[in-house]
PDB file of C-alpha atoms and ligand atoms in Angstrom:
ATOM      1  CA  MET A  19      48.792 -52.286  14.067  1.00 90.00           C
ATOM      2  CA  THR A  20      45.150 -52.306  15.145  1.00 96.00           C
ATOM      3  CA  VAL A  21      42.849 -54.328  12.927  1.00 98.00           C
ATOM      4  CA  VAL A  22      39.068 -54.157  12.828  1.00 98.00           C
ATOM      5  CA  TYR A  23      36.575 -56.786  11.694  1.00 98.00           C
ATOM      6  CA  VAL A  24      34.267 -55.459   8.975  1.00 98.00           C
ATOM      7  CA  ASN A  25      31.825 -57.859   7.304  1.00 98.00           C
ATOM      8  CA  GLY A  26      33.987 -60.956   7.518  1.00 98.00           C
ATOM      9  CA  GLU A  27      37.391 -59.338   6.949  1.00 98.00           C
ATOM     10  CA  PHE A  28      40.072 -57.969   9.214  1.00 98.00           C
ATOM     11  CA  VAL A  29      41.350 -54.631   7.938  1.00 98.00           C
ATOM     12  CA  PRO A  30      43.737 -52.026   9.379  1.00 98.00           C
ATOM     13  CA  LYS A  31      41.950 -49.478  11.572  1.00 97.00           C
ATOM     14  CA  GLU A  32      42.565 -46.671   9.044  1.00 97.00           C
ATOM     15  CA  GLU A  33      40.917 -48.699   6.284  1.00 97.00           C
ATOM     16  CA  ALA A  34      37.991 -49.916   8.395  1.00 98.00           C
ATOM     17  CA  LYS A  35      35.115 -48.094   6.725  1.00 97.00           C
ATOM     18  CA  VAL A  36      31.417 -48.433   6.103  1.00 97.00           C
ATOM     19  CA  SER A  37      29.384 -46.663   3.436  1.00 98.00           C
ATOM     20  CA  VAL A  38      27.853 -43.234   4.038  1.00 98.00           C
ATOM     21  CA  TYR A  39      24.704 -44.913   2.695  1.00 98.00           C
ATOM     22  CA  ASP A  40      24.740 -47.314   5.650  1.00 98.00           C
ATOM     23  CA  HIS A  41      21.514 -46.827   7.565  1.00 98.00           C
ATOM     24  CA  GLY A  42      23.446 -47.045  10.815  1.00 98.00           C
ATOM     25  CA  PHE A  43      25.062 -43.754   9.790  1.00 98.00           C
ATOM     26  CA  LEU A  44      22.038 -42.200   8.085  1.00 98.00           C
ATOM     27  CA  TYR A  45      19.430 -43.132  10.685  1.00 97.00           C
ATOM     28  CA  GLY A  46      21.047 -44.728  13.722  1.00 97.00           C
ATOM     29  CA  ASP A  47      19.400 -47.919  12.450  1.00 98.00           C
ATOM     30  CA  GLY A  48      21.278 -50.683  14.202  1.00 98.00           C
ATOM     31  CA  VAL A  49      22.214 -52.318  17.474  1.00 98.00           C
ATOM     32  CA  PHE A  50      25.454 -52.682  19.371  1.00 98.00           C
ATOM     33  CA  GLU A  51      27.228 -54.243  22.334  1.00 98.00           C
ATOM     34  CA  GLY A  52      30.105 -53.220  24.551  1.00 98.00           C
ATOM     35  CA  ILE A  53      31.961 -56.191  26.023  1.00 98.00           C
ATOM     36  CA  ARG A  54      35.122 -56.536  28.082  1.00 98.00           C
ATOM     37  CA  ALA A  55      37.928 -59.051  28.200  1.00 98.00           C
ATOM     38  CA  TYR A  56      39.997 -59.464  31.337  1.00 97.00           C
ATOM     39  CA  ALA A  57      43.213 -61.487  31.501  1.00 96.00           C
ATOM     40  CA  GLY A  58      42.477 -63.374  28.274  1.00 97.00           C
ATOM     41  CA  ARG A  59      38.828 -64.153  28.981  1.00 98.00           C
ATOM     42  CA  ILE A  60      35.752 -62.375  27.695  1.00 98.00           C
ATOM     43  CA  PHE A  61      33.399 -61.599  30.560  1.00 98.00           C
ATOM     44  CA  ARG A  62      29.861 -62.991  30.159  1.00 98.00           C
ATOM     45  CA  LEU A  63      30.206 -63.105  26.374  1.00 98.00           C
ATOM     46  CA  GLU A  64      27.172 -65.322  25.900  1.00 98.00           C
ATOM     47  CA  GLU A  65      24.955 -62.913  27.852  1.00 98.00           C
ATOM     48  CA  HIS A  66      26.126 -59.984  25.687  1.00 98.00           C
ATOM     49  CA  ILE A  67      25.582 -61.954  22.479  1.00 98.00           C
ATOM     50  CA  ASP A  68      22.102 -63.016  23.597  1.00 98.00           C
ATOM     51  CA  ARG A  69      21.268 -59.365  24.295  1.00 98.00           C
ATOM     52  CA  LEU A  70      22.613 -58.320  20.879  1.00 98.00           C
ATOM     53  CA  TYR A  71      20.469 -60.871  19.054  1.00 98.00           C
ATOM     54  CA  ASP A  72      17.415 -59.977  21.157  1.00 98.00           C
ATOM     55  CA  SER A  73      17.973 -56.278  20.375  1.00 98.00           C
ATOM     56  CA  ALA A  74      18.265 -57.128  16.668  1.00 98.00           C
ATOM     57  CA  LYS A  75      15.097 -59.199  16.803  1.00 98.00           C
ATOM     58  CA  ALA A  76      13.207 -56.349  18.444  1.00 97.00           C
ATOM     59  CA  ILE A  77      14.066 -54.016  15.551  1.00 97.00           C
ATOM     60  CA  TRP A  78      13.463 -56.618  12.769  1.00 97.00           C
ATOM     61  CA  LEU A  79      17.164 -56.852  12.002  1.00 98.00           C
ATOM     62  CA  GLU A  80      18.592 -60.136  10.829  1.00 97.00           C
ATOM     63  CA  ILE A  81      22.194 -60.742  11.835  1.00 98.00           C
ATOM     64  CA  PRO A  82      23.899 -62.612   8.989  1.00 97.00           C
ATOM     65  CA  ILE A  83      26.093 -64.840  11.193  1.00 98.00           C
ATOM     66  CA  SER A  84      25.299 -67.243  14.031  1.00 98.00           C
ATOM     67  CA  LYS A  85      25.775 -66.483  17.725  1.00 98.00           C
ATOM     68  CA  GLU A  86      28.671 -68.954  17.858  1.00 98.00           C
ATOM     69  CA  GLU A  87      30.344 -67.234  14.905  1.00 98.00           C
ATOM     70  CA  MET A  88      29.802 -63.853  16.548  1.00 98.00           C
ATOM     71  CA  MET A  89      31.486 -65.053  19.730  1.00 98.00           C
ATOM     72  CA  GLU A  90      34.455 -66.228  17.677  1.00 98.00           C
ATOM     73  CA  VAL A  91      34.564 -62.862  15.881  1.00 98.00           C
ATOM     74  CA  CYS A  92      35.007 -61.221  19.293  1.00 98.00           C
ATOM     75  CA  ALA A  93      37.744 -63.649  20.336  1.00 98.00           C
ATOM     76  CA  GLU A  94      39.521 -63.487  16.964  1.00 98.00           C
ATOM     77  CA  THR A  95      39.491 -59.667  16.980  1.00 98.00           C
ATOM     78  CA  CYS A  96      41.254 -59.775  20.358  1.00 98.00           C
ATOM     79  CA  ARG A  97      43.732 -62.394  19.095  1.00 98.00           C
ATOM     80  CA  ARG A  98      44.575 -60.437  15.933  1.00 98.00           C
ATOM     81  CA  ASN A  99      45.270 -57.385  18.097  1.00 98.00           C
ATOM     82  CA  GLU A 100      47.169 -59.443  20.670  1.00 97.00           C
ATOM     83  CA  LEU A 101      44.893 -58.214  23.431  1.00 97.00           C
ATOM     84  CA  LYS A 102      44.165 -59.942  26.718  1.00 97.00           C
ATOM     85  CA  ASP A 103      42.454 -56.972  28.327  1.00 97.00           C
ATOM     86  CA  ALA A 104      40.160 -55.195  25.942  1.00 98.00           C
ATOM     87  CA  TYR A 105      36.953 -53.346  25.349  1.00 98.00           C
ATOM     88  CA  ILE A 106      35.130 -55.011  22.465  1.00 98.00           C
ATOM     89  CA  ARG A 107      32.581 -53.061  20.464  1.00 98.00           C
ATOM     90  CA  LEU A 108      30.182 -54.987  18.238  1.00 98.00           C
ATOM     91  CA  VAL A 109      27.971 -52.999  15.909  1.00 98.00           C
ATOM     92  CA  VAL A 110      25.348 -54.492  13.630  1.00 98.00           C
ATOM     93  CA  SER A 111      23.634 -51.922  11.463  1.00 98.00           C
ATOM     94  CA  ARG A 112      20.847 -52.315   8.904  1.00 98.00           C
ATOM     95  CA  GLY A 113      23.482 -52.076   6.159  1.00 98.00           C
ATOM     96  CA  THR A 114      23.888 -50.089   2.980  1.00 98.00           C
ATOM     97  CA  GLY A 115      20.691 -48.871   1.371  1.00 98.00           C
ATOM     98  CA  ASP A 116      19.388 -45.816  -0.421  1.00 97.00           C
ATOM     99  CA  LEU A 117      18.523 -42.419   1.028  1.00 98.00           C
ATOM    100  CA  GLY A 118      15.033 -43.440   2.055  1.00 97.00           C
ATOM    101  CA  LEU A 119      14.558 -45.144   5.374  1.00 95.00           C
ATOM    102  CA  ASP A 120      12.918 -48.314   4.055  1.00 97.00           C
ATOM    103  CA  PRO A 121      15.037 -51.128   5.495  1.00 96.00           C
ATOM    104  CA  ARG A 122      14.053 -53.442   2.612  1.00 96.00           C
ATOM    105  CA  LYS A 123      16.531 -51.462   0.510  1.00 97.00           C
ATOM    106  CA  CYS A 124      19.341 -52.667   2.754  1.00 98.00           C
ATOM    107  CA  PRO A 125      19.959 -56.261   1.633  1.00 96.00           C
ATOM    108  CA  LYS A 126      22.610 -57.128   4.204  1.00 97.00           C
ATOM    109  CA  ALA A 127      23.398 -55.987   7.725  1.00 98.00           C
ATOM    110  CA  THR A 128      26.826 -54.480   8.380  1.00 98.00           C
ATOM    111  CA  VAL A 129      28.803 -56.245  11.125  1.00 98.00           C
ATOM    112  CA  VAL A 130      31.747 -54.493  12.766  1.00 98.00           C
ATOM    113  CA  CYS A 131      33.902 -55.630  15.672  1.00 98.00           C
ATOM    114  CA  ILE A 132      36.528 -53.405  17.280  1.00 98.00           C
ATOM    115  CA  ALA A 133      38.804 -54.474  20.132  1.00 98.00           C
ATOM    116  CA  ASP A 134      40.719 -51.699  21.813  1.00 97.00           C
ATOM    117  CA  LYS A 135      41.452 -50.065  25.145  1.00 94.00           C
ATOM    118  CA  ILE A 136      38.994 -47.724  26.809  1.00 92.00           C
ATOM    119  CA  ALA A 137      39.208 -45.398  29.808  1.00 89.00           C
ATOM    120  CA  LEU A 138      35.953 -43.574  30.420  1.00 91.00           C
ATOM    121  CA  TYR A 139      37.194 -41.407  33.254  1.00 93.00           C
ATOM    122  CA  PRO A 140      40.618 -40.380  34.567  1.00 93.00           C
ATOM    123  CA  GLU A 141      41.830 -42.717  37.341  1.00 93.00           C
ATOM    124  CA  GLU A 142      41.080 -40.176  40.129  1.00 95.00           C
ATOM    125  CA  PHE A 143      37.331 -40.610  39.573  1.00 96.00           C
ATOM    126  CA  TYR A 144      37.588 -44.355  40.161  1.00 95.00           C
ATOM    127  CA  GLN A 145      39.239 -43.544  43.503  1.00 95.00           C
ATOM    128  CA  LYS A 146      37.212 -40.521  44.636  1.00 97.00           C
ATOM    129  CA  GLY A 147      33.908 -41.118  42.872  1.00 98.00           C
ATOM    130  CA  LEU A 148      31.886 -39.149  40.344  1.00 98.00           C
ATOM    131  CA  LYS A 149      29.480 -36.272  40.571  1.00 98.00           C
ATOM    132  CA  ALA A 150      26.158 -36.876  38.848  1.00 98.00           C
ATOM    133  CA  ALA A 151      23.308 -34.601  37.869  1.00 98.00           C
ATOM    134  CA  THR A 152      19.732 -35.549  37.077  1.00 98.00           C
ATOM    135  CA  ALA A 153      18.869 -34.615  33.525  1.00 97.00           C
ATOM    136  CA  ALA A 154      15.861 -32.811  32.083  1.00 97.00           C
ATOM    137  CA  THR A 155      16.034 -35.233  29.143  1.00 97.00           C
ATOM    138  CA  ARG A 156      13.829 -38.157  30.118  1.00 96.00           C
ATOM    139  CA  LYS A 157      14.533 -41.801  29.494  1.00 96.00           C
ATOM    140  CA  ASN A 158      13.038 -43.139  26.312  1.00 93.00           C
ATOM    141  CA  TYR A 159       9.980 -45.169  27.113  1.00 90.00           C
ATOM    142  CA  GLY A 160       8.930 -48.545  25.824  1.00 91.00           C
ATOM    143  CA  GLU A 161       6.246 -47.360  23.430  1.00 92.00           C
ATOM    144  CA  VAL A 162       8.890 -45.376  21.527  1.00 92.00           C
ATOM    145  CA  LEU A 163      12.112 -47.293  21.895  1.00 92.00           C
ATOM    146  CA  PRO A 164      12.293 -49.997  24.574  1.00 94.00           C
ATOM    147  CA  PRO A 165      15.225 -49.237  26.871  1.00 96.00           C
ATOM    148  CA  GLN A 166      16.092 -52.970  26.895  1.00 97.00           C
ATOM    149  CA  VAL A 167      17.069 -52.693  23.235  1.00 97.00           C
ATOM    150  CA  LYS A 168      20.653 -51.546  22.824  1.00 98.00           C
ATOM    151  CA  THR A 169      20.158 -49.550  19.644  1.00 97.00           C
ATOM    152  CA  CYS A 170      22.566 -47.212  17.874  1.00 97.00           C
ATOM    153  CA  ASN A 171      20.193 -44.431  18.833  1.00 95.00           C
ATOM    154  CA  TYR A 172      21.887 -42.894  21.863  1.00 96.00           C
ATOM    155  CA  LEU A 173      20.934 -39.252  21.397  1.00 96.00           C
ATOM    156  CA  PRO A 174      18.804 -38.938  24.559  1.00 96.00           C
ATOM    157  CA  ASN A 175      21.696 -40.438  26.537  1.00 97.00           C
ATOM    158  CA  ILE A 176      24.158 -38.049  24.893  1.00 98.00           C
ATOM    159  CA  MET A 177      21.962 -35.030  25.566  1.00 98.00           C
ATOM    160  CA  ALA A 178      21.565 -36.059  29.205  1.00 98.00           C
ATOM    161  CA  LYS A 179      25.339 -36.504  29.450  1.00 98.00           C
ATOM    162  CA  ILE A 180      25.904 -33.000  28.038  1.00 98.00           C
ATOM    163  CA  GLU A 181      23.429 -31.620  30.584  1.00 98.00           C
ATOM    164  CA  SER A 182      25.381 -33.217  33.417  1.00 98.00           C
ATOM    165  CA  ILE A 183      28.676 -31.824  32.126  1.00 98.00           C
ATOM    166  CA  VAL A 184      27.146 -28.345  31.807  1.00 98.00           C
ATOM    167  CA  ALA A 185      25.994 -28.752  35.423  1.00 98.00           C
ATOM    168  CA  GLY A 186      29.598 -29.431  36.494  1.00 98.00           C
ATOM    169  CA  ALA A 187      29.153 -33.178  36.987  1.00 98.00           C
ATOM    170  CA  GLN A 188      30.605 -36.129  35.089  1.00 98.00           C
ATOM    171  CA  GLU A 189      27.575 -38.386  34.660  1.00 98.00           C
ATOM    172  CA  CYS A 190      23.812 -38.005  34.396  1.00 98.00           C
ATOM    173  CA  PHE A 191      21.004 -39.810  36.150  1.00 98.00           C
ATOM    174  CA  CYS A 192      18.045 -40.123  33.786  1.00 98.00           C
ATOM    175  CA  MET A 193      14.523 -40.241  35.131  1.00 98.00           C
ATOM    176  CA  SER A 194      11.556 -41.938  33.521  1.00 97.00           C
ATOM    177  CA  ARG A 195       8.566 -40.018  32.224  1.00 95.00           C
ATOM    178  CA  GLU A 196       6.903 -40.861  35.557  1.00 96.00           C
ATOM    179  CA  GLY A 197       9.829 -39.426  37.511  1.00 97.00           C
ATOM    180  CA  TYR A 198      11.495 -42.651  38.610  1.00 98.00           C
ATOM    181  CA  LEU A 199      15.227 -43.165  38.507  1.00 98.00           C
ATOM    182  CA  THR A 200      16.259 -45.255  35.486  1.00 98.00           C
ATOM    183  CA  GLU A 201      19.953 -45.237  34.587  1.00 98.00           C
ATOM    184  CA  GLY A 202      22.981 -43.196  33.631  1.00 98.00           C
ATOM    185  CA  SER A 203      24.122 -42.364  30.088  1.00 98.00           C
ATOM    186  CA  GLY A 204      25.772 -45.740  29.612  1.00 98.00           C
ATOM    187  CA  ASP A 205      25.480 -47.443  32.950  1.00 98.00           C
ATOM    188  CA  ASN A 206      23.041 -48.739  35.559  1.00 98.00           C
ATOM    189  CA  VAL A 207      22.562 -47.060  38.932  1.00 98.00           C
ATOM    190  CA  PHE A 208      22.667 -48.566  42.412  1.00 98.00           C
ATOM    191  CA  LEU A 209      21.922 -46.992  45.783  1.00 98.00           C
ATOM    192  CA  VAL A 210      22.691 -48.319  49.253  1.00 98.00           C
ATOM    193  CA  LYS A 211      20.412 -47.366  52.146  1.00 98.00           C
ATOM    194  CA  ASN A 212      20.630 -48.874  55.642  1.00 98.00           C
ATOM    195  CA  GLY A 213      22.570 -51.849  54.297  1.00 97.00           C
ATOM    196  CA  VAL A 214      20.056 -52.597  51.523  1.00 98.00           C
ATOM    197  CA  VAL A 215      21.318 -52.529  47.940  1.00 98.00           C
ATOM    198  CA  LYS A 216      18.694 -50.928  45.699  1.00 98.00           C
ATOM    199  CA  THR A 217      18.541 -50.581  41.941  1.00 98.00           C
ATOM    200  CA  PRO A 218      15.776 -49.524  39.552  1.00 98.00           C
ATOM    201  CA  HIS A 219      13.313 -52.239  38.613  1.00 98.00           C
ATOM    202  CA  PRO A 220      13.511 -53.185  34.907  1.00 97.00           C
ATOM    203  CA  ALA A 221       9.941 -51.884  34.518  1.00 96.00           C
ATOM    204  CA  ALA A 222      11.202 -48.379  35.363  1.00 97.00           C
ATOM    205  CA  GLY A 223      12.818 -48.478  31.902  1.00 97.00           C
ATOM    206  CA  ILE A 224      16.430 -49.585  31.851  1.00 98.00           C
ATOM    207  CA  LEU A 225      18.889 -51.599  29.849  1.00 98.00           C
ATOM    208  CA  ILE A 226      19.355 -54.849  31.759  1.00 98.00           C
ATOM    209  CA  GLY A 227      23.090 -54.476  32.263  1.00 98.00           C
ATOM    210  CA  VAL A 228      25.385 -57.469  32.288  1.00 98.00           C
ATOM    211  CA  THR A 229      27.426 -55.712  34.972  1.00 98.00           C
ATOM    212  CA  ARG A 230      24.217 -54.951  36.888  1.00 98.00           C
ATOM    213  CA  ASN A 231      23.293 -58.640  36.855  1.00 98.00           C
ATOM    214  CA  ALA A 232      26.756 -59.608  38.076  1.00 98.00           C
ATOM    215  CA  VAL A 233      26.701 -57.002  40.871  1.00 98.00           C
ATOM    216  CA  ILE A 234      23.243 -58.142  42.026  1.00 98.00           C
ATOM    217  CA  GLU A 235      24.556 -61.728  42.199  1.00 98.00           C
ATOM    218  CA  LEU A 236      27.619 -60.605  44.165  1.00 98.00           C
ATOM    219  CA  ALA A 237      25.593 -58.493  46.588  1.00 98.00           C
ATOM    220  CA  LYS A 238      23.260 -61.414  47.311  1.00 98.00           C
ATOM    221  CA  LYS A 239      26.218 -63.736  47.784  1.00 98.00           C
ATOM    222  CA  LEU A 240      27.724 -61.291  50.281  1.00 98.00           C
ATOM    223  CA  GLY A 241      24.446 -61.307  52.201  1.00 98.00           C
ATOM    224  CA  TYR A 242      23.171 -57.826  51.373  1.00 98.00           C
ATOM    225  CA  PRO A 243      19.429 -57.623  50.780  1.00 98.00           C
ATOM    226  CA  VAL A 244      18.861 -56.520  47.171  1.00 98.00           C
ATOM    227  CA  GLU A 245      15.777 -54.662  46.002  1.00 98.00           C
ATOM    228  CA  GLU A 246      14.876 -54.033  42.372  1.00 98.00           C
ATOM    229  CA  THR A 247      12.406 -51.275  42.927  1.00 98.00           C
ATOM    230  CA  PHE A 248      11.093 -47.849  41.954  1.00 98.00           C
ATOM    231  CA  LEU A 249      13.342 -45.067  43.183  1.00 98.00           C
ATOM    232  CA  THR A 250      12.858 -41.314  43.198  1.00 98.00           C
ATOM    233  CA  ARG A 251      15.222 -38.355  43.340  1.00 98.00           C
ATOM    234  CA  TYR A 252      14.533 -38.249  47.086  1.00 98.00           C
ATOM    235  CA  ASP A 253      15.893 -41.796  47.396  1.00 98.00           C
ATOM    236  CA  VAL A 254      18.999 -40.747  45.501  1.00 98.00           C
ATOM    237  CA  TYR A 255      19.695 -37.661  47.636  1.00 98.00           C
ATOM    238  CA  THR A 256      19.164 -39.492  50.914  1.00 98.00           C
ATOM    239  CA  ALA A 257      21.085 -42.676  50.018  1.00 98.00           C
ATOM    240  CA  ASP A 258      24.093 -43.672  52.101  1.00 98.00           C
ATOM    241  CA  GLU A 259      25.995 -44.697  48.983  1.00 98.00           C
ATOM    242  CA  ALA A 260      25.529 -44.644  45.223  1.00 98.00           C
ATOM    243  CA  PHE A 261      27.427 -46.195  42.340  1.00 98.00           C
ATOM    244  CA  VAL A 262      27.083 -46.914  38.647  1.00 98.00           C
ATOM    245  CA  THR A 263      27.861 -50.122  36.770  1.00 98.00           C
ATOM    246  CA  GLY A 264      28.577 -50.767  33.125  1.00 98.00           C
ATOM    247  CA  THR A 265      30.937 -52.661  30.890  1.00 98.00           C
ATOM    248  CA  ALA A 266      32.877 -49.540  29.923  1.00 96.00           C
ATOM    249  CA  ALA A 267      32.579 -47.744  33.291  1.00 94.00           C
ATOM    250  CA  GLU A 268      32.900 -50.975  35.331  1.00 95.00           C
ATOM    251  CA  MET A 269      31.970 -49.905  38.894  1.00 97.00           C
ATOM    252  CA  VAL A 270      32.339 -46.280  39.957  1.00 98.00           C
ATOM    253  CA  ALA A 271      31.100 -44.628  43.138  1.00 98.00           C
ATOM    254  CA  VAL A 272      28.859 -41.578  42.824  1.00 98.00           C
ATOM    255  CA  VAL A 273      29.539 -39.187  45.681  1.00 98.00           C
ATOM    256  CA  GLU A 274      27.434 -36.169  44.796  1.00 98.00           C
ATOM    257  CA  VAL A 275      24.131 -35.753  42.950  1.00 98.00           C
ATOM    258  CA  ASP A 276      22.624 -32.359  42.047  1.00 98.00           C
ATOM    259  CA  GLY A 277      24.928 -30.667  44.548  1.00 97.00           C
ATOM    260  CA  ARG A 278      23.946 -32.960  47.460  1.00 98.00           C
ATOM    261  CA  LYS A 279      26.648 -35.093  48.988  1.00 98.00           C
ATOM    262  CA  ILE A 280      25.774 -38.787  49.005  1.00 98.00           C
ATOM    263  CA  GLY A 281      26.524 -40.137  52.476  1.00 97.00           C
ATOM    264  CA  ASN A 282      29.743 -38.459  53.588  1.00 96.00           C
ATOM    265  CA  GLY A 283      30.756 -37.611  50.023  1.00 97.00           C
ATOM    266  CA  LYS A 284      33.231 -40.489  49.756  1.00 98.00           C
ATOM    267  CA  PRO A 285      32.910 -43.953  48.176  1.00 98.00           C
ATOM    268  CA  GLY A 286      31.111 -46.050  50.798  1.00 98.00           C
ATOM    269  CA  PRO A 287      32.039 -49.414  52.332  1.00 98.00           C
ATOM    270  CA  VAL A 288      29.412 -51.492  50.484  1.00 98.00           C
ATOM    271  CA  THR A 289      30.477 -49.948  47.168  1.00 98.00           C
ATOM    272  CA  GLU A 290      34.145 -50.667  47.945  1.00 97.00           C
ATOM    273  CA  LYS A 291      33.433 -54.245  48.962  1.00 98.00           C
ATOM    274  CA  LEU A 292      31.387 -54.908  45.823  1.00 98.00           C
ATOM    275  CA  ARG A 293      34.091 -53.311  43.677  1.00 97.00           C
ATOM    276  CA  GLU A 294      36.692 -55.610  45.198  1.00 97.00           C
ATOM    277  CA  GLU A 295      34.507 -58.688  44.602  1.00 98.00           C
ATOM    278  CA  PHE A 296      33.666 -57.540  41.094  1.00 98.00           C
ATOM    279  CA  ARG A 297      37.361 -57.325  40.245  1.00 97.00           C
ATOM    280  CA  LYS A 298      37.854 -60.881  41.526  1.00 97.00           C
ATOM    281  CA  LEU A 299      34.881 -62.136  39.530  1.00 98.00           C
ATOM    282  CA  VAL A 300      35.875 -60.649  36.179  1.00 97.00           C
ATOM    283  CA  THR A 301      39.327 -62.159  36.361  1.00 94.00           C
ATOM    284  CA  SER A 302      38.055 -65.597  37.356  1.00 95.00           C
ATOM    285  CA  GLU A 303      35.652 -66.568  34.552  1.00 95.00           C
ATOM    286  CA  GLY A 304      34.863 -65.969  30.901  1.00 96.00           C
ATOM    287  CA  TYR A 305      35.094 -67.141  27.303  1.00 97.00           C
ATOM    288  CA  PRO A 306      38.744 -67.965  26.567  1.00 96.00           C
ATOM    289  CA  ILE A 307      40.386 -65.895  23.835  1.00 97.00           C
ATOM    290  CA  TYR A 308      43.434 -68.124  23.650  1.00 93.00           C
ATOM    291  CA  LYS A 309      42.512 -71.815  23.713  1.00 80.00           C
TER     292      LYS A 309
HETATM  293  N1  LIG B  28      22.528 -48.646  30.464  1.00 95.05           N
HETATM  294  C1  LIG B  28      22.896 -48.160  29.269  1.00 95.05           C
HETATM  295  C2  LIG B  28      22.043 -47.128  28.613  1.00 95.05           C
HETATM  296  C3  LIG B  28      24.084 -48.607  28.668  1.00 95.05           C
HETATM  297  O1  LIG B  28      24.463 -48.124  27.483  1.00 95.05           O
HETATM  298  C4  LIG B  28      24.873 -49.562  29.331  1.00 95.05           C
HETATM  299  C5  LIG B  28      26.157 -50.035  28.712  1.00 95.05           C
HETATM  300  N2  LIG B  28      25.967 -51.141  27.892  1.00 95.05           N
HETATM  301  C6  LIG B  28      24.442 -50.046  30.573  1.00 95.05           C
HETATM  302  C7  LIG B  28      23.248 -49.565  31.106  1.00 95.05           C
HETATM  303  C8  LIG B  28      25.209 -51.085  31.324  1.00 95.05           C
HETATM  304  O2  LIG B  28      25.131 -52.330  30.691  1.00 95.05           O
HETATM  305  P1  LIG B  28      26.313 -53.386  30.765  1.00 95.05           P
HETATM  306  O3  LIG B  28      26.627 -53.607  32.187  1.00 95.05           O
HETATM  307  O4  LIG B  28      25.762 -54.588  30.100  1.00 95.05           O
HETATM  308  O5  LIG B  28      27.456 -52.805  30.008  1.00 95.05           O
END
């Protein structure tokens, strides 16, 4: 039986509920994290927790438990569900309030932790790669909602995702207001051109992905030059290889964008090498679930 952590208690999945007056539900007022455990260890848990608390701080949200307690909540949720490999979803919303949007009416944040399995795409896409489409919906910009903040407000991402599906692709590439490549719906984007690994600069407006950071480290270790830079649609179409990274998606090649084949239309050698090293990395470190 799957159990879910809700405000300090573990309850069966079917009984895991929050109020319809919760401002997370009414207004998307909250923050969240997606984290993965591999072979009994939670990958880069501290980095995810730091990002969660930074996101909360940015939206004036006080998380009622400490970072250490939050890390244990993640581990305990895996233990209670007897999971060694899991996708962990932490959600901290403003909490239950009234129908107005004043957060002062929400005395206590809601904290939820779910540990379950996730498969974003059928296995064939991990082998053959995804098709992506650039979306008309632009990336949110910092003056409205900083892309570094992982808020519960994912509507632009969802609309961009729908656009890509309507266009016959599986994932979207979102551009900034200025026309630079930013990220996918729930993942960061990488390109490879002439042996150089390129990814949008944080200033282009992206979530600083934990997977992105790990892949940059791996690429440098393998001796590939890495550039965090400003990339255009032209750079995407003319890349030798492209791939996306994210906790849920992990690493997936992108083999076609807006109807143009990327490279020869197959996952490229740098992508494959990084995927192999990424798999080794995630199974070799992390916060132990079972001590
Ligand atoms: N960008 C967005 C918009 C995301 O939602 C995610 C998933 N958290 C990512 C990038 C990738 O981040 P990470 O590697 O930390 O999961």
